[in-house]
PDB file of C-alpha atoms in Angstrom:
ATOM      1  CA  MET Q   7      26.370 -29.925  37.216  1.00  0.00           C
ATOM      2  CA  ALA Q   8      24.177 -31.939  39.848  1.00  0.00           C
ATOM      3  CA  LEU Q   9      21.634 -28.960  39.989  1.00  0.00           C
ATOM      4  CA  GLU Q  10      20.982 -29.286  35.897  1.00  0.00           C
ATOM      5  CA  ILE Q  11      20.558 -33.097  36.382  1.00  0.00           C
ATOM      6  CA  LEU Q  12      18.137 -32.835  38.911  1.00  0.00           C
ATOM      7  CA  SER Q  13      16.353 -29.959  37.007  1.00  0.00           C
ATOM      8  CA  LEU Q  14      16.639 -32.346  33.797  1.00  0.00           C
ATOM      9  CA  LEU Q  15      14.987 -35.564  35.901  1.00  0.00           C
ATOM     10  CA  MET Q  16      12.322 -33.332  37.404  1.00  0.00           C
ATOM     11  CA  GLU Q  17      11.007 -31.941  34.274  1.00  0.00           C
ATOM     12  CA  PRO Q  18       7.863 -33.345  33.351  1.00  0.00           C
ATOM     13  CA  LYS Q  19       8.285 -35.055  29.563  1.00  0.00           C
ATOM     14  CA  GLU Q  20       5.846 -37.556  27.772  1.00  0.00           C
ATOM     15  CA  GLU Q  21       8.657 -39.815  26.785  1.00  0.00           C
ATOM     16  CA  ILE Q  22      10.474 -41.738  29.539  1.00  0.00           C
ATOM     17  CA  TYR Q  23      13.317 -43.019  27.079  1.00  0.00           C
ATOM     18  CA  PRO Q  24      13.894 -40.151  24.419  1.00  0.00           C
ATOM     19  CA  TRP Q  25      15.453 -42.006  21.703  1.00  0.00           C
ATOM     20  CA  ASP Q  26      12.982 -44.272  20.095  1.00  0.00           C
ATOM     21  CA  THR Q  27      15.047 -46.953  18.050  1.00  0.00           C
ATOM     22  CA  THR Q  28      12.337 -47.925  15.839  1.00  0.00           C
ATOM     23  CA  THR Q  29      12.388 -44.414  13.866  1.00  0.00           C
ATOM     24  CA  LEU Q  30      13.647 -43.686  10.734  1.00  0.00           C
ATOM     25  CA  ALA Q  31      16.648 -41.738  12.292  1.00  0.00           C
ATOM     26  CA  ALA Q  32      17.561 -44.559  14.638  1.00  0.00           C
ATOM     27  CA  GLU Q  33      17.999 -46.563  11.378  1.00  0.00           C
ATOM     28  CA  ALA Q  34      19.605 -44.710   9.755  1.00  0.00           C
ATOM     29  CA  TYR Q  35      22.661 -44.245  12.692  1.00  0.00           C
ATOM     30  CA  PHE Q  36      22.371 -47.953  12.975  1.00  0.00           C
ATOM     31  CA  SER Q  37      22.956 -48.754   9.806  1.00  0.00           C
ATOM     32  CA  GLU Q  38      25.677 -45.810   9.330  1.00  0.00           C
ATOM     33  CA  ALA Q  39      27.825 -47.171  12.297  1.00  0.00           C
ATOM     34  CA  GLU Q  40      27.427 -50.733  11.081  1.00  0.00           C
ATOM     35  CA  GLN Q  41      29.153 -49.809   7.664  1.00  0.00           C
ATOM     36  CA  GLN Q  42      31.363 -48.081   9.565  1.00  0.00           C
ATOM     37  CA  LEU Q  43      32.855 -51.094  11.281  1.00  0.00           C
ATOM     38  CA  ALA Q  44      32.860 -53.278   8.391  1.00  0.00           C
ATOM     39  CA  SER Q  45      34.626 -50.523   6.124  1.00  0.00           C
ATOM     40  CA  ASP Q  46      37.249 -50.411   8.866  1.00  0.00           C
ATOM     41  CA  PRO Q  47      39.040 -53.769   9.539  1.00  0.00           C
ATOM     42  CA  TRP Q  48      41.240 -52.689  12.069  1.00  0.00           C
ATOM     43  CA  LEU Q  49      38.240 -51.560  14.198  1.00  0.00           C
ATOM     44  CA  GLU Q  50      36.501 -54.937  13.907  1.00  0.00           C
ATOM     45  CA  GLN Q  51      39.289 -56.809  14.940  1.00  0.00           C
ATOM     46  CA  GLU Q  52      40.060 -54.366  17.812  1.00  0.00           C
ATOM     47  CA  LEU Q  53      36.472 -55.252  19.202  1.00  0.00           C
ATOM     48  CA  ILE Q  54      36.979 -58.996  18.698  1.00  0.00           C
ATOM     49  CA  ALA Q  55      40.164 -58.687  20.658  1.00  0.00           C
ATOM     50  CA  THR Q  56      39.115 -56.817  23.477  1.00  0.00           C
ATOM     51  CA  ALA Q  57      35.502 -57.618  23.792  1.00  0.00           C
ATOM     52  CA  PRO Q  58      36.182 -60.676  26.135  1.00  0.00           C
ATOM     53  CA  GLY Q  59      38.473 -58.936  28.687  1.00  0.00           C
ATOM     54  CA  PHE Q  60      35.259 -56.117  28.821  1.00  0.00           C
ATOM     55  CA  LEU Q  61      32.707 -58.431  29.370  1.00  0.00           C
ATOM     56  CA  SER Q  62      34.902 -60.526  31.677  1.00  0.00           C
ATOM     57  CA  GLN Q  63      35.412 -56.996  33.211  1.00  0.00           C
ATOM     58  CA  LEU Q  64      31.375 -56.757  33.431  1.00  0.00           C
ATOM     59  CA  ASP Q  65      30.849 -59.777  34.580  1.00  0.00           C
ATOM     60  CA  ASN Q  66      33.052 -59.128  38.007  1.00  0.00           C
ATOM     61  CA  LEU Q  67      31.728 -55.492  38.453  1.00  0.00           C
ATOM     62  CA  TRP Q  68      28.298 -57.414  38.387  1.00  0.00           C
ATOM     63  CA  GLN Q  69      29.157 -60.337  40.863  1.00  0.00           C
ATOM     64  CA  ALA Q  70      31.254 -57.640  42.838  1.00  0.00           C
ATOM     65  CA  LYS Q  71      27.758 -55.649  43.308  1.00  0.00           C
ATOM     66  CA  ALA Q  72      25.201 -58.465  43.475  1.00  0.00           C
ATOM     67  CA  PRO Q  73      23.147 -59.224  47.096  1.00  0.00           C
ATOM     68  CA  VAL Q  74      24.926 -61.783  49.241  1.00  0.00           C
ATOM     69  CA  LEU Q  75      23.019 -63.358  51.484  1.00  0.00           C
ATOM     70  CA  GLN Q  76      25.161 -63.821  55.006  1.00  0.00           C
ATOM     71  CA  THR Q  77      25.561 -67.419  55.111  1.00  0.00           C
ATOM     72  CA  PRO Q  78      26.856 -67.696  58.610  1.00  0.00           C
ATOM     73  CA  HIS Q  79      23.273 -66.914  60.116  1.00  0.00           C
ATOM     74  CA  LEU Q  80      21.778 -68.959  58.166  1.00  0.00           C
ATOM     75  CA  GLN Q  81      24.436 -71.554  58.756  1.00  0.00           C
ATOM     76  CA  ALA Q  82      24.033 -70.783  62.457  1.00  0.00           C
ATOM     77  CA  LYS Q  83      20.125 -71.637  62.084  1.00  0.00           C
ATOM     78  CA  LEU Q  84      20.409 -74.949  60.339  1.00  0.00           C
ATOM     79  CA  SER Q  85      22.893 -76.099  62.950  1.00  0.00           C
ATOM     80  CA  ALA Q  86      20.783 -75.462  65.977  1.00  0.00           C
ATOM     81  CA  GLN Q  87      18.149 -76.886  64.382  1.00  0.00           C
ATOM     82  CA  PHE Q  88      19.910 -80.094  62.465  1.00  0.00           C
ATOM     83  CA  ALA Q  89      22.942 -80.586  63.812  1.00  0.00           C
ATOM     84  CA  GLN Q  90      22.041 -83.540  66.036  1.00  0.00           C
ATOM     85  CA  TYR Q  91      21.125 -85.462  62.829  1.00  0.00           C
ATOM     86  CA  VAL Q  92      23.457 -84.274  60.052  1.00  0.00           C
ATOM     87  CA  PRO Q  93      27.030 -83.743  59.540  1.00  0.00           C
ATOM     88  CA  GLN Q  94      28.234 -80.179  59.317  1.00  0.00           C
ATOM     89  CA  GLU Q  95      29.543 -80.228  56.104  1.00  0.00           C
ATOM     90  CA  TRP Q  96      25.866 -80.952  54.771  1.00  0.00           C
ATOM     91  CA  LEU Q  97      24.625 -78.354  56.677  1.00  0.00           C
ATOM     92  CA  ALA Q  98      27.372 -75.842  55.504  1.00  0.00           C
ATOM     93  CA  THR Q  99      26.589 -76.725  51.976  1.00  0.00           C
ATOM     94  CA  ILE Q 100      22.845 -76.891  51.882  1.00  0.00           C
ATOM     95  CA  SER Q 101      23.395 -72.868  53.761  1.00  0.00           C
ATOM     96  CA  ARG Q 102      25.802 -71.755  50.927  1.00  0.00           C
ATOM     97  CA  GLN Q 103      23.601 -73.007  48.322  1.00  0.00           C
ATOM     98  CA  ALA Q 104      20.341 -71.595  49.454  1.00  0.00           C
ATOM     99  CA  SER Q 105      21.805 -68.355  49.478  1.00  0.00           C
ATOM    100  CA  GLN Q 106      22.474 -68.700  46.369  1.00  0.00           C
ATOM    101  CA  MET Q 107      19.249 -69.182  45.655  1.00  0.00           C
ATOM    102  CA  ILE Q 108      17.904 -65.615  46.499  1.00  0.00           C
ATOM    103  CA  ASP Q 109      16.783 -64.058  43.559  1.00  0.00           C
ATOM    104  CA  SER Q 110      16.668 -67.424  41.426  1.00  0.00           C
ATOM    105  CA  GLN Q 111      14.008 -68.122  38.576  1.00  0.00           C
ATOM    106  CA  LYS Q 112      14.337 -71.694  39.075  1.00  0.00           C
ATOM    107  CA  SER Q 113      11.245 -73.546  40.680  1.00  0.00           C
ATOM    108  CA  LEU Q 114      11.167 -74.025  44.180  1.00  0.00           C
ATOM    109  CA  GLY Q 115      12.132 -78.247  43.062  1.00  0.00           C
ATOM    110  CA  ALA Q 116      15.098 -77.278  40.987  1.00  0.00           C
ATOM    111  CA  GLN Q 117      16.336 -74.849  44.045  1.00  0.00           C
ATOM    112  CA  LEU Q 118      16.097 -77.709  46.334  1.00  0.00           C
ATOM    113  CA  VAL Q 119      17.699 -79.886  44.192  1.00  0.00           C
ATOM    114  CA  GLN Q 120      20.858 -77.614  43.781  1.00  0.00           C
ATOM    115  CA  CYS Q 121      20.923 -77.563  47.255  1.00  0.00           C
ATOM    116  CA  VAL Q 122      21.603 -81.187  47.840  1.00  0.00           C
ATOM    117  CA  GLN Q 123      22.855 -82.481  44.473  1.00  0.00           C
ATOM    118  CA  GLU Q 124      26.865 -81.922  45.223  1.00  0.00           C
ATOM    119  CA  LEU Q 125      26.331 -83.944  48.680  1.00  0.00           C
ATOM    120  CA  VAL Q 126      24.757 -86.873  46.811  1.00  0.00           C
ATOM    121  CA  PRO Q 127      26.894 -87.141  43.760  1.00  0.00           C
ATOM    122  CA  ASN Q 128      25.695 -90.569  42.768  1.00  0.00           C
ATOM    123  CA  CYS Q 129      21.902 -89.362  42.481  1.00  0.00           C
ATOM    124  CA  LEU Q 130      20.954 -88.029  39.327  1.00  0.00           C
ATOM    125  CA  GLU Q 131      18.958 -84.614  38.807  1.00  0.00           C
ATOM    126  CA  GLU Q 132      15.875 -86.266  37.708  1.00  0.00           C
ATOM    127  CA  ASP Q 133      15.702 -89.043  40.493  1.00  0.00           C
ATOM    128  CA  LEU Q 134      16.382 -85.968  42.883  1.00  0.00           C
ATOM    129  CA  LEU Q 135      13.515 -83.590  41.103  1.00  0.00           C
ATOM    130  CA  VAL Q 136      11.166 -86.672  41.818  1.00  0.00           C
ATOM    131  CA  LEU Q 137      11.934 -86.783  45.489  1.00  0.00           C
ATOM    132  CA  ALA Q 138      11.748 -82.983  45.731  1.00  0.00           C
ATOM    133  CA  ARG Q 139       8.443 -82.986  44.676  1.00  0.00           C
ATOM    134  CA  PRO Q 140       6.636 -83.465  47.852  1.00  0.00           C
ATOM    135  CA  TYR Q 141       8.578 -80.868  49.621  1.00  0.00           C
ATOM    136  CA  ALA Q 142       7.877 -78.444  47.108  1.00  0.00           C
ATOM    137  CA  ASN Q 143       4.201 -79.444  47.621  1.00  0.00           C
ATOM    138  CA  ALA Q 144       4.883 -79.076  51.479  1.00  0.00           C
ATOM    139  CA  MET Q 145       5.926 -75.309  51.258  1.00  0.00           C
ATOM    140  CA  ARG Q 146       2.231 -74.769  50.547  1.00  0.00           C
ATOM    141  CA  GLY Q 147       1.643 -76.511  53.812  1.00  0.00           C
ATOM    142  CA  ASN Q 148       2.758 -77.144  56.859  1.00  0.00           C
ATOM    143  CA  LEU Q 149       6.726 -76.715  56.618  1.00  0.00           C
ATOM    144  CA  ASP Q 150       7.142 -78.115  59.778  1.00  0.00           C
ATOM    145  CA  THR Q 151       5.673 -81.201  59.656  1.00  0.00           C
ATOM    146  CA  ALA Q 152       7.466 -81.962  56.372  1.00  0.00           C
ATOM    147  CA  THR Q 153      10.705 -81.463  57.614  1.00  0.00           C
ATOM    148  CA  ALA Q 154      10.429 -83.455  61.351  1.00  0.00           C
ATOM    149  CA  ALA Q 155       9.169 -86.140  59.493  1.00  0.00           C
ATOM    150  CA  GLN Q 156      12.294 -86.825  57.558  1.00  0.00           C
ATOM    151  CA  LEU Q 157      14.142 -86.450  60.843  1.00  0.00           C
ATOM    152  CA  ASN Q 158      13.227 -89.585  63.086  1.00  0.00           C
ATOM    153  CA  ILE Q 159      17.167 -90.961  63.170  1.00  0.00           C
ATOM    154  CA  THR Q 160      19.850 -90.599  65.431  1.00  0.00           C
ATOM    155  CA  PRO Q 161      23.438 -89.578  64.145  1.00  0.00           C
ATOM    156  CA  GLU Q 162      24.667 -92.825  64.507  1.00  0.00           C
ATOM    157  CA  GLN Q 163      21.559 -93.952  62.245  1.00  0.00           C
ATOM    158  CA  TRP Q 164      22.908 -91.392  59.412  1.00  0.00           C
ATOM    159  CA  THR Q 165      25.874 -93.411  58.125  1.00  0.00           C
ATOM    160  CA  LYS Q 166      23.756 -96.339  57.987  1.00  0.00           C
ATOM    161  CA  LEU Q 167      21.185 -94.353  55.600  1.00  0.00           C
ATOM    162  CA  SER Q 168      21.048 -94.933  52.101  1.00  0.00           C
ATOM    163  CA  GLU Q 169      21.898 -92.169  49.705  1.00  0.00           C
ATOM    164  CA  ILE Q 170      18.508 -91.846  48.389  1.00  0.00           C
ATOM    165  CA  GLN Q 171      17.031 -91.787  52.243  1.00  0.00           C
ATOM    166  CA  GLN Q 172      20.020 -88.658  53.126  1.00  0.00           C
ATOM    167  CA  ALA Q 173      18.749 -87.060  50.109  1.00  0.00           C
ATOM    168  CA  LYS Q 174      15.699 -86.888  51.251  1.00  0.00           C
ATOM    169  CA  ILE Q 175      16.389 -85.577  54.735  1.00  0.00           C
ATOM    170  CA  GLY Q 176      18.932 -82.906  52.769  1.00  0.00           C
ATOM    171  CA  LEU Q 177      15.778 -82.211  50.618  1.00  0.00           C
ATOM    172  CA  ALA Q 178      13.805 -81.280  54.027  1.00  0.00           C
ATOM    173  CA  ILE Q 179      16.706 -79.535  55.416  1.00  0.00           C
ATOM    174  CA  ALA Q 180      16.924 -77.045  52.045  1.00  0.00           C
ATOM    175  CA  LEU Q 181      13.333 -76.354  52.441  1.00  0.00           C
ATOM    176  CA  TYR Q 182      13.580 -75.491  55.682  1.00  0.00           C
ATOM    177  CA  ALA Q 183      16.693 -73.080  54.233  1.00  0.00           C
ATOM    178  CA  LEU Q 184      15.011 -71.559  51.579  1.00  0.00           C
ATOM    179  CA  LYS Q 185      12.149 -70.806  53.722  1.00  0.00           C
ATOM    180  CA  GLN Q 186      14.626 -69.021  56.061  1.00  0.00           C
ATOM    181  CA  THR Q 187      16.467 -67.122  53.562  1.00  0.00           C
ATOM    182  CA  PRO Q 188      14.153 -64.002  52.911  1.00  0.00           C
ATOM    183  CA  GLU Q 189      14.288 -63.219  56.514  1.00  0.00           C
ATOM    184  CA  GLU Q 190      18.171 -62.991  56.302  1.00  0.00           C
ATOM    185  CA  GLU Q 191      20.041 -59.887  55.931  1.00  0.00           C
ATOM    186  CA  ILE Q 192      21.504 -58.670  52.323  1.00  0.00           C
ATOM    187  CA  LEU Q 193      24.791 -57.368  52.424  1.00  0.00           C
TER     188      LEU Q 193
END
């Protein structure tokens, strides 16, 4: 069986996908399948009833197989770099959120905002996007300078900072975290 599959895969063929869905034969097949579904109300009701469960199972399988970043490594890096300036809860949240951005199609600014948004609930997403703009541009330049410029504080001063100032620091750390994620191992 395995040899048959291997030989079929190794056989040179002009067609990569053997069934062209734009042909008349394919159209006839789809029309017949739709008529069969329409003529049997029980089948349609069964599909409607079972589809959510099936799709839920697919979602669970997809999530189980999706690559997961080992956040303890990233969190350890963030703690080593920023624990003297920022509360540990912030670093854990930024680490977790940054690890979820591995295959994200979002812009860098949107990724930065997602990393800190739950930490500063009183800031609107639009405001955070404006604050994130310089950091997204800093990604093209010197990352360490952009991050270090925000960390001229002591732990005692953290609680005295406004939420906007804390958000700026969080965005700088998120930028550092996102820069670290490609180096992390994927399970």
